[in-house]
PDB file of C-alpha atoms in Angstrom:
ATOM      1  CA  MET S   1      10.756 -21.224   1.487  1.00  0.00           C
ATOM      2  CA  LYS S   2       8.735 -19.422  -1.138  1.00  0.00           C
ATOM      3  CA  SER S   3      10.306 -16.376  -2.786  1.00  0.00           C
ATOM      4  CA  PHE S   4       8.460 -13.182  -3.684  1.00  0.00           C
ATOM      5  CA  ASP S   5       8.878 -10.392  -6.205  1.00  0.00           C
ATOM      6  CA  GLU S   6      10.923  -7.445  -4.974  1.00  0.00           C
ATOM      7  CA  VAL S   7      10.359  -3.707  -5.196  1.00  0.00           C
ATOM      8  CA  ASN S   8      13.474  -1.546  -4.933  1.00  0.00           C
ATOM      9  CA  ILE S   9      13.129   2.169  -4.275  1.00  0.00           C
ATOM     10  CA  LEU S  10      15.825   4.513  -3.002  1.00  0.00           C
ATOM     11  CA  ASP S  11      18.200   1.515  -2.927  1.00  0.00           C
ATOM     12  CA  THR S  12      16.020  -0.240  -0.344  1.00  0.00           C
ATOM     13  CA  ARG S  13      13.886  -3.247  -1.145  1.00  0.00           C
ATOM     14  CA  PHE S  14      10.709  -4.869   0.086  1.00  0.00           C
ATOM     15  CA  HIS S  15       8.656  -7.814  -1.139  1.00  0.00           C
ATOM     16  CA  LYS S  16       5.253  -7.941  -2.785  1.00  0.00           C
ATOM     17  CA  VAL S  17       3.390 -10.091  -0.278  1.00  0.00           C
ATOM     18  CA  THR S  18      -0.165 -10.236   0.991  1.00  0.00           C
ATOM     19  CA  VAL S  19      -1.014 -10.615   4.660  1.00  0.00           C
ATOM     20  CA  ASP S  20      -1.876 -14.310   4.221  1.00  0.00           C
ATOM     21  CA  GLN S  21       1.461 -14.923   2.497  1.00  0.00           C
ATOM     22  CA  LEU S  22       3.273 -13.057   5.262  1.00  0.00           C
ATOM     23  CA  ILE S  23       1.665 -15.137   8.011  1.00  0.00           C
ATOM     24  CA  ASP S  24       2.281 -18.415   6.156  1.00  0.00           C
ATOM     25  CA  TYR S  25       5.923 -17.476   5.576  1.00  0.00           C
ATOM     26  CA  THR S  26       6.489 -16.455   9.195  1.00  0.00           C
ATOM     27  CA  VAL S  27       4.924 -19.601  10.651  1.00  0.00           C
ATOM     28  CA  GLU S  28       6.808 -21.826   8.211  1.00  0.00           C
ATOM     29  CA  ALA S  29      10.109 -20.067   9.021  1.00  0.00           C
ATOM     30  CA  ALA S  30       9.473 -20.596  12.733  1.00  0.00           C
ATOM     31  CA  GLN S  31       9.628 -24.358  12.122  1.00  0.00           C
ATOM     32  CA  LEU S  32      13.067 -24.276  10.491  1.00  0.00           C
ATOM     33  CA  GLU S  33      16.420 -24.770  12.208  1.00  0.00           C
ATOM     34  CA  LYS S  34      17.671 -21.320  11.248  1.00  0.00           C
ATOM     35  CA  LYS S  35      17.206 -17.696  12.202  1.00  0.00           C
ATOM     36  CA  THR S  36      14.948 -15.618   9.983  1.00  0.00           C
ATOM     37  CA  ILE S  37      14.449 -11.848  10.003  1.00  0.00           C
ATOM     38  CA  VAL S  38      11.147 -10.440   8.762  1.00  0.00           C
ATOM     39  CA  GLY S  39      11.385  -6.663   8.418  1.00  0.00           C
ATOM     40  CA  ASN S  40       8.938  -4.003   7.322  1.00  0.00           C
ATOM     41  CA  VAL S  41       9.041  -0.607   5.642  1.00  0.00           C
ATOM     42  CA  ASN S  42       7.026   2.560   5.833  1.00  0.00           C
ATOM     43  CA  VAL S  43       8.014   6.112   4.918  1.00  0.00           C
ATOM     44  CA  ARG S  44       9.921   6.551   8.167  1.00  0.00           C
ATOM     45  CA  ALA S  45      11.878   3.349   7.551  1.00  0.00           C
ATOM     46  CA  MET S  46      12.712   4.496   4.025  1.00  0.00           C
ATOM     47  CA  ASN S  47      14.019   7.790   5.369  1.00  0.00           C
ATOM     48  CA  PHE S  48      16.156   5.983   7.938  1.00  0.00           C
ATOM     49  CA  ALA S  49      17.456   3.619   5.260  1.00  0.00           C
ATOM     50  CA  TYR S  50      18.366   6.561   3.030  1.00  0.00           C
ATOM     51  CA  ASP S  51      20.513   8.125   5.774  1.00  0.00           C
ATOM     52  CA  LEU S  52      21.795   5.078   7.693  1.00  0.00           C
ATOM     53  CA  GLN S  53      23.829   2.480   5.810  1.00  0.00           C
ATOM     54  CA  TRP S  54      23.475  -0.158   8.542  1.00  0.00           C
ATOM     55  CA  TYR S  55      19.700   0.240   8.539  1.00  0.00           C
ATOM     56  CA  ARG S  56      19.544  -0.066   4.755  1.00  0.00           C
ATOM     57  CA  ASP S  57      21.692  -3.188   5.000  1.00  0.00           C
ATOM     58  CA  PHE S  58      19.367  -4.593   7.666  1.00  0.00           C
ATOM     59  CA  LEU S  59      16.381  -4.328   5.317  1.00  0.00           C
ATOM     60  CA  ASN S  60      18.232  -5.460   2.200  1.00  0.00           C
ATOM     61  CA  ASN S  61      19.654  -8.492   4.009  1.00  0.00           C
ATOM     62  CA  ALA S  62      16.437  -9.471   5.809  1.00  0.00           C
ATOM     63  CA  ASP S  63      14.826 -12.707   4.637  1.00  0.00           C
ATOM     64  CA  LEU S  64      11.482 -11.013   3.979  1.00  0.00           C
ATOM     65  CA  VAL S  65      10.383  -7.369   4.128  1.00  0.00           C
ATOM     66  CA  PHE S  66       6.722  -6.393   3.948  1.00  0.00           C
ATOM     67  CA  CYS S  67       5.207  -2.983   3.304  1.00  0.00           C
ATOM     68  CA  ASP S  68       3.473  -1.193   6.182  1.00  0.00           C
ATOM     69  CA  GLY S  69       2.779   2.176   4.587  1.00  0.00           C
ATOM     70  CA  PHE S  70       0.616   3.594   1.801  1.00  0.00           C
ATOM     71  CA  GLY S  71       3.301   6.215   1.174  1.00  0.00           C
ATOM     72  CA  VAL S  72       5.735   3.477   0.185  1.00  0.00           C
ATOM     73  CA  LEU S  73       3.149   1.985  -2.189  1.00  0.00           C
ATOM     74  CA  LEU S  74       2.622   5.425  -3.723  1.00  0.00           C
ATOM     75  CA  GLY S  75       6.360   5.917  -4.152  1.00  0.00           C
ATOM     76  CA  SER S  76       6.620   2.482  -5.765  1.00  0.00           C
ATOM     77  CA  LYS S  77       3.847   3.285  -8.243  1.00  0.00           C
ATOM     78  CA  LEU S  78       5.491   6.595  -9.123  1.00  0.00           C
ATOM     79  CA  LEU S  79       8.623   4.633  -9.998  1.00  0.00           C
ATOM     80  CA  GLY S  80       6.708   2.277 -12.259  1.00  0.00           C
ATOM     81  CA  TYR S  81       6.140  -0.742 -10.022  1.00  0.00           C
ATOM     82  CA  SER S  82       2.882  -2.668 -10.135  1.00  0.00           C
ATOM     83  CA  VAL S  83       1.743  -2.833  -6.516  1.00  0.00           C
ATOM     84  CA  GLN S  84      -1.734  -3.114  -5.027  1.00  0.00           C
ATOM     85  CA  SER S  85      -3.302  -2.030  -1.749  1.00  0.00           C
ATOM     86  CA  GLY S  86      -3.191  -5.690  -0.707  1.00  0.00           C
ATOM     87  CA  HIS S  87       0.599  -5.476  -0.679  1.00  0.00           C
ATOM     88  CA  ARG S  88       0.393  -3.187   2.334  1.00  0.00           C
ATOM     89  CA  MET S  89      -0.494  -4.446   5.804  1.00  0.00           C
ATOM     90  CA  THR S  90      -0.199  -3.171   9.342  1.00  0.00           C
ATOM     91  CA  ALA S  91       0.651  -5.365  12.314  1.00  0.00           C
ATOM     92  CA  PRO S  92      -2.248  -4.503  14.677  1.00  0.00           C
ATOM     93  CA  ASP S  93      -4.633  -5.736  11.972  1.00  0.00           C
ATOM     94  CA  PHE S  94      -2.981  -9.148  11.508  1.00  0.00           C
ATOM     95  CA  ILE S  95      -1.535  -9.986  14.940  1.00  0.00           C
ATOM     96  CA  GLU S  96      -4.593 -12.056  15.897  1.00  0.00           C
ATOM     97  CA  ASP S  97      -4.431 -14.030  12.649  1.00  0.00           C
ATOM     98  CA  LEU S  98      -0.740 -14.619  13.310  1.00  0.00           C
ATOM     99  CA  ALA S  99      -1.539 -15.803  16.839  1.00  0.00           C
ATOM    100  CA  LEU S 100      -4.195 -18.214  15.528  1.00  0.00           C
ATOM    101  CA  ALA S 101      -1.748 -19.596  12.965  1.00  0.00           C
ATOM    102  CA  CYS S 102       0.868 -20.040  15.695  1.00  0.00           C
ATOM    103  CA  GLU S 103      -1.644 -21.845  17.900  1.00  0.00           C
ATOM    104  CA  LYS S 104      -2.603 -24.172  15.041  1.00  0.00           C
ATOM    105  CA  GLN S 105       1.042 -25.050  14.265  1.00  0.00           C
ATOM    106  CA  ASN S 106       2.158 -25.078  17.931  1.00  0.00           C
ATOM    107  CA  ILE S 107       4.543 -22.152  17.367  1.00  0.00           C
ATOM    108  CA  SER S 108       5.503 -20.190  20.493  1.00  0.00           C
ATOM    109  CA  LEU S 109       5.433 -16.390  20.556  1.00  0.00           C
ATOM    110  CA  PHE S 110       7.414 -14.001  22.759  1.00  0.00           C
ATOM    111  CA  LEU S 111       6.318 -10.340  22.869  1.00  0.00           C
ATOM    112  CA  LEU S 112       9.077  -7.871  23.738  1.00  0.00           C
ATOM    113  CA  ALA S 113       7.537  -4.426  23.503  1.00  0.00           C
ATOM    114  CA  GLY S 114       5.553  -1.631  25.060  1.00  0.00           C
ATOM    115  CA  SER S 115       5.482  -0.006  28.447  1.00  0.00           C
ATOM    116  CA  PRO S 116       4.926  -2.121  31.593  1.00  0.00           C
ATOM    117  CA  GLY S 117       1.423  -3.571  31.498  1.00  0.00           C
ATOM    118  CA  VAL S 118       0.863  -3.338  27.738  1.00  0.00           C
ATOM    119  CA  VAL S 119       2.335  -6.786  27.043  1.00  0.00           C
ATOM    120  CA  ASP S 120       0.152  -8.344  29.752  1.00  0.00           C
ATOM    121  CA  LYS S 121      -2.945  -6.780  28.176  1.00  0.00           C
ATOM    122  CA  ALA S 122      -1.906  -8.017  24.750  1.00  0.00           C
ATOM    123  CA  ILE S 123      -1.280 -11.558  26.013  1.00  0.00           C
ATOM    124  CA  THR S 124      -4.673 -11.650  27.729  1.00  0.00           C
ATOM    125  CA  LYS S 125      -6.372 -10.442  24.563  1.00  0.00           C
ATOM    126  CA  LEU S 126      -4.551 -12.922  22.320  1.00  0.00           C
ATOM    127  CA  LEU S 127      -5.260 -15.858  24.653  1.00  0.00           C
ATOM    128  CA  SER S 128      -8.944 -14.988  24.533  1.00  0.00           C
ATOM    129  CA  ILE S 129      -8.985 -15.861  20.815  1.00  0.00           C
ATOM    130  CA  ALA S 130      -6.171 -18.448  20.838  1.00  0.00           C
ATOM    131  CA  PRO S 131      -6.359 -20.150  24.272  1.00  0.00           C
ATOM    132  CA  ARG S 132      -3.781 -22.853  23.464  1.00  0.00           C
ATOM    133  CA  LEU S 133      -1.188 -20.377  22.201  1.00  0.00           C
ATOM    134  CA  ARG S 134       2.209 -20.699  23.899  1.00  0.00           C
ATOM    135  CA  ILE S 135       3.045 -17.101  24.654  1.00  0.00           C
ATOM    136  CA  GLN S 136       5.201 -15.061  27.014  1.00  0.00           C
ATOM    137  CA  GLY S 137       6.322 -11.463  27.086  1.00  0.00           C
ATOM    138  CA  HIS S 138       8.293  -8.638  28.651  1.00  0.00           C
ATOM    139  CA  HIS S 139       7.992  -4.863  28.381  1.00  0.00           C
ATOM    140  CA  GLY S 140      10.408  -2.906  26.225  1.00  0.00           C
ATOM    141  CA  TYR S 141      11.610  -0.471  28.885  1.00  0.00           C
ATOM    142  CA  PHE S 142      14.920  -2.034  29.858  1.00  0.00           C
ATOM    143  CA  GLU S 143      18.597  -1.223  29.377  1.00  0.00           C
ATOM    144  CA  LYS S 144      19.518  -2.450  25.908  1.00  0.00           C
ATOM    145  CA  SER S 145      23.013  -3.479  26.992  1.00  0.00           C
ATOM    146  CA  GLY S 146      24.684  -4.796  30.120  1.00  0.00           C
ATOM    147  CA  GLU S 147      23.331  -7.133  32.788  1.00  0.00           C
ATOM    148  CA  GLU S 148      19.662  -6.206  32.398  1.00  0.00           C
ATOM    149  CA  ASN S 149      19.837  -6.948  28.682  1.00  0.00           C
ATOM    150  CA  ASP S 150      21.723 -10.200  29.313  1.00  0.00           C
ATOM    151  CA  SER S 151      19.162 -11.274  31.914  1.00  0.00           C
ATOM    152  CA  LEU S 152      16.313 -10.675  29.490  1.00  0.00           C
ATOM    153  CA  ILE S 153      18.059 -12.680  26.781  1.00  0.00           C
ATOM    154  CA  ARG S 154      18.380 -15.570  29.233  1.00  0.00           C
ATOM    155  CA  GLU S 155      14.635 -15.322  29.877  1.00  0.00           C
ATOM    156  CA  ILE S 156      13.923 -15.425  26.133  1.00  0.00           C
ATOM    157  CA  ASN S 157      16.302 -18.353  25.605  1.00  0.00           C
ATOM    158  CA  LYS S 158      14.640 -20.328  28.391  1.00  0.00           C
ATOM    159  CA  PHE S 159      11.357 -20.010  26.484  1.00  0.00           C
ATOM    160  CA  LYS S 160      12.979 -20.594  23.046  1.00  0.00           C
ATOM    161  CA  PRO S 161      10.275 -18.807  21.041  1.00  0.00           C
ATOM    162  CA  GLY S 162       9.449 -19.706  17.486  1.00  0.00           C
ATOM    163  CA  ILE S 163       8.718 -16.024  16.893  1.00  0.00           C
ATOM    164  CA  LEU S 164      10.217 -13.106  18.796  1.00  0.00           C
ATOM    165  CA  TYR S 165       8.256  -9.904  18.313  1.00  0.00           C
ATOM    166  CA  VAL S 166      10.399  -6.823  19.069  1.00  0.00           C
ATOM    167  CA  GLY S 167       8.680  -3.461  19.395  1.00  0.00           C
ATOM    168  CA  PHE S 168      10.945  -0.598  20.471  1.00  0.00           C
ATOM    169  CA  GLY S 169      10.303   1.645  17.488  1.00  0.00           C
ATOM    170  CA  MET S 170      12.569   2.319  14.520  1.00  0.00           C
ATOM    171  CA  PRO S 171      15.551   2.149  14.356  1.00  0.00           C
ATOM    172  CA  MET S 172      16.195   0.987  17.943  1.00  0.00           C
ATOM    173  CA  GLN S 173      14.450  -2.353  17.495  1.00  0.00           C
ATOM    174  CA  GLU S 174      16.440  -3.224  14.367  1.00  0.00           C
ATOM    175  CA  ARG S 175      19.712  -2.187  16.032  1.00  0.00           C
ATOM    176  CA  TRP S 176      18.912  -4.366  19.059  1.00  0.00           C
ATOM    177  CA  ILE S 177      18.162  -7.345  16.836  1.00  0.00           C
ATOM    178  CA  LEU S 178      21.471  -6.947  15.010  1.00  0.00           C
ATOM    179  CA  ASP S 179      23.433  -6.534  18.239  1.00  0.00           C
ATOM    180  CA  ASN S 180      21.890  -9.574  19.923  1.00  0.00           C
ATOM    181  CA  LEU S 181      20.980 -11.892  17.055  1.00  0.00           C
ATOM    182  CA  SER S 182      23.772 -14.400  17.693  1.00  0.00           C
ATOM    183  CA  GLN S 183      22.899 -14.729  21.398  1.00  0.00           C
ATOM    184  CA  ILE S 184      19.134 -15.210  21.139  1.00  0.00           C
ATOM    185  CA  GLU S 185      17.579 -18.658  20.679  1.00  0.00           C
ATOM    186  CA  ALA S 186      14.601 -17.706  18.549  1.00  0.00           C
ATOM    187  CA  ARG S 187      13.661 -18.778  15.021  1.00  0.00           C
ATOM    188  CA  VAL S 188      11.957 -15.650  13.614  1.00  0.00           C
ATOM    189  CA  PHE S 189      12.771 -12.047  14.557  1.00  0.00           C
ATOM    190  CA  LEU S 190       9.859  -9.727  13.858  1.00  0.00           C
ATOM    191  CA  PRO S 191      10.280  -5.981  14.528  1.00  0.00           C
ATOM    192  CA  LEU S 192       6.795  -4.430  14.620  1.00  0.00           C
ATOM    193  CA  GLY S 193       7.088  -1.046  16.336  1.00  0.00           C
ATOM    194  CA  ALA S 194       4.092   0.142  18.332  1.00  0.00           C
ATOM    195  CA  CYS S 195       1.842  -2.736  17.266  1.00  0.00           C
ATOM    196  CA  LEU S 196       0.907  -3.742  20.814  1.00  0.00           C
ATOM    197  CA  ASP S 197       0.088  -0.162  21.821  1.00  0.00           C
ATOM    198  CA  PHE S 198      -2.423   0.027  18.993  1.00  0.00           C
ATOM    199  CA  TYR S 199      -3.686  -3.529  19.463  1.00  0.00           C
ATOM    200  CA  THR S 200      -4.476  -2.931  23.139  1.00  0.00           C
ATOM    201  CA  SER S 201      -5.902   0.559  22.416  1.00  0.00           C
ATOM    202  CA  THR S 202      -3.203   2.060  24.621  1.00  0.00           C
ATOM    203  CA  MET S 203      -2.518   4.385  21.685  1.00  0.00           C
ATOM    204  CA  TYR S 204      -5.301   5.745  19.454  1.00  0.00           C
ATOM    205  CA  ARG S 205      -5.125   4.806  15.758  1.00  0.00           C
ATOM    206  CA  GLY S 206      -8.202   6.631  14.541  1.00  0.00           C
ATOM    207  CA  PRO S 207     -11.316   5.272  12.818  1.00  0.00           C
ATOM    208  CA  ARG S 208     -10.922   2.191  10.623  1.00  0.00           C
ATOM    209  CA  TRP S 209     -11.843   4.065   7.445  1.00  0.00           C
ATOM    210  CA  VAL S 210      -8.957   6.468   8.104  1.00  0.00           C
ATOM    211  CA  THR S 211      -6.390   3.699   8.597  1.00  0.00           C
ATOM    212  CA  ASP S 212      -7.673   1.807   5.544  1.00  0.00           C
ATOM    213  CA  CYS S 213      -7.231   4.912   3.394  1.00  0.00           C
ATOM    214  CA  GLY S 214      -3.652   5.462   4.473  1.00  0.00           C
ATOM    215  CA  PHE S 215      -4.207   8.458   6.746  1.00  0.00           C
ATOM    216  CA  GLU S 216      -3.431   6.823  10.074  1.00  0.00           C
ATOM    217  CA  TRP S 217      -0.368   9.081  10.239  1.00  0.00           C
ATOM    218  CA  LEU S 218      -2.676  12.111  10.329  1.00  0.00           C
ATOM    219  CA  THR S 219      -4.501  10.790  13.389  1.00  0.00           C
ATOM    220  CA  ARG S 220      -1.191  10.060  15.099  1.00  0.00           C
ATOM    221  CA  PHE S 221       0.106  13.529  14.261  1.00  0.00           C
ATOM    222  CA  PHE S 222      -2.902  15.303  15.787  1.00  0.00           C
ATOM    223  CA  THR S 223      -2.732  13.007  18.823  1.00  0.00           C
ATOM    224  CA  GLU S 224       0.963  13.735  19.509  1.00  0.00           C
ATOM    225  CA  PRO S 225       1.930  16.796  17.415  1.00  0.00           C
ATOM    226  CA  GLN S 226       4.946  17.853  19.473  1.00  0.00           C
ATOM    227  CA  ARG S 227       6.568  14.427  19.260  1.00  0.00           C
ATOM    228  CA  LEU S 228       5.602  13.505  15.704  1.00  0.00           C
ATOM    229  CA  TRP S 229       5.612  16.751  13.702  1.00  0.00           C
ATOM    230  CA  LYS S 230       9.103  16.219  12.334  1.00  0.00           C
ATOM    231  CA  ARG S 231       8.365  12.606  11.366  1.00  0.00           C
ATOM    232  CA  TYR S 232       5.351  13.537   9.265  1.00  0.00           C
ATOM    233  CA  ILE S 233       5.507  17.226   8.327  1.00  0.00           C
ATOM    234  CA  ILE S 234       9.139  16.967   7.258  1.00  0.00           C
ATOM    235  CA  GLY S 235       9.558  13.221   6.705  1.00  0.00           C
ATOM    236  CA  ASN S 236       6.668  12.616   4.283  1.00  0.00           C
ATOM    237  CA  PRO S 237       7.506  15.450   1.843  1.00  0.00           C
ATOM    238  CA  LEU S 238      11.202  14.541   2.060  1.00  0.00           C
ATOM    239  CA  PHE S 239      10.427  10.961   1.032  1.00  0.00           C
ATOM    240  CA  LEU S 240       8.326  12.108  -1.931  1.00  0.00           C
ATOM    241  CA  TYR S 241      11.027  14.586  -2.977  1.00  0.00           C
ATOM    242  CA  ARG S 242      13.550  11.738  -3.047  1.00  0.00           C
ATOM    243  CA  ILE S 243      11.150   9.572  -5.045  1.00  0.00           C
ATOM    244  CA  PHE S 244      10.621  12.295  -7.667  1.00  0.00           C
ATOM    245  CA  ARG S 245      14.358  12.913  -7.820  1.00  0.00           C
ATOM    246  CA  GLN S 246      14.938   9.192  -8.489  1.00  0.00           C
ATOM    247  CA  ARG S 247      12.192   9.197 -11.112  1.00  0.00           C
ATOM    248  CA  ILE S 248      13.753  12.162 -12.909  1.00  0.00           C
ATOM    249  CA  ALA S 249      17.206  10.579 -12.739  1.00  0.00           C
ATOM    250  CA  GLU S 250      15.924   7.296 -14.150  1.00  0.00           C
ATOM    251  CA  GLY S 251      14.062   9.153 -16.894  1.00  0.00           C
ATOM    252  CA  ALA S 252      17.200  11.058 -17.843  1.00  0.00           C
ATOM    253  CA  MET S 253      19.192   7.818 -17.864  1.00  0.00           C
ATOM    254  CA  THR S 254      16.656   6.192 -20.187  1.00  0.00           C
ATOM    255  CA  LYS S 255      16.887   9.081 -22.642  1.00  0.00           C
ATOM    256  CA  THR S 256      20.678   8.874 -22.817  1.00  0.00           C
ATOM    257  CA  GLN S 257      20.771   5.142 -23.507  1.00  0.00           C
ATOM    258  CA  PRO S 258      21.407   4.356 -27.199  1.00  0.00           C
ATOM    259  CA  ASN S 259      18.765   2.558 -29.182  1.00  0.00           C
ATOM    260  CA  LEU S 260      19.783  -0.996 -29.993  1.00  0.00           C
TER     261      LEU S 260
END
């Protein structure tokens, strides 16, 4: 498998990959006799990783981590990394390309996400552009432990997906993957949050020019202010504060190092 350059900020790393590289990597991994975790980071993930050791370990131990947030790119640039806008991608924009690549390579896809009905809409939409795609799904509203969880795992294992997309939101989806990884017969584990809600237009993302400029969070905030105010109004400035604190600390460290 191809390796990619890493960016490490706030003790959490991600890889400098483009969307085409991400899709190629995921499809190739789905053909190997091993389990692969492909994670992603945005500002919210970075804040979770800062506070939760297990979550930071999940990202730092994942086989590949892509960037899904302009805020993370900004933080990386502030810390001196050379990253481009092409190193950021968001799942609703590439899920159809992933489905087409899976169809071409005969890779099966299992969607585990969303409220009842959303997965069915997503499957219908994906089959309209990739009619030979082997795909199944189940909604994400189930008990994450006990018999209901065990029954769902049996359903997944019967299908034996090349790629298992898990969308419960952070950090629940990553915790579920860790707790059930050894029991699930899938090749690639891909936590992608609310991707299907946006892909099926169940949830409003805002105009394309807004999402392309990195202000999708603003649309989401005004759509659901009571639920999301803490995530954005507190979370975004907190992330930048931590970035500037790291930058100052690294600058101070550089000044104290002796000249050789």
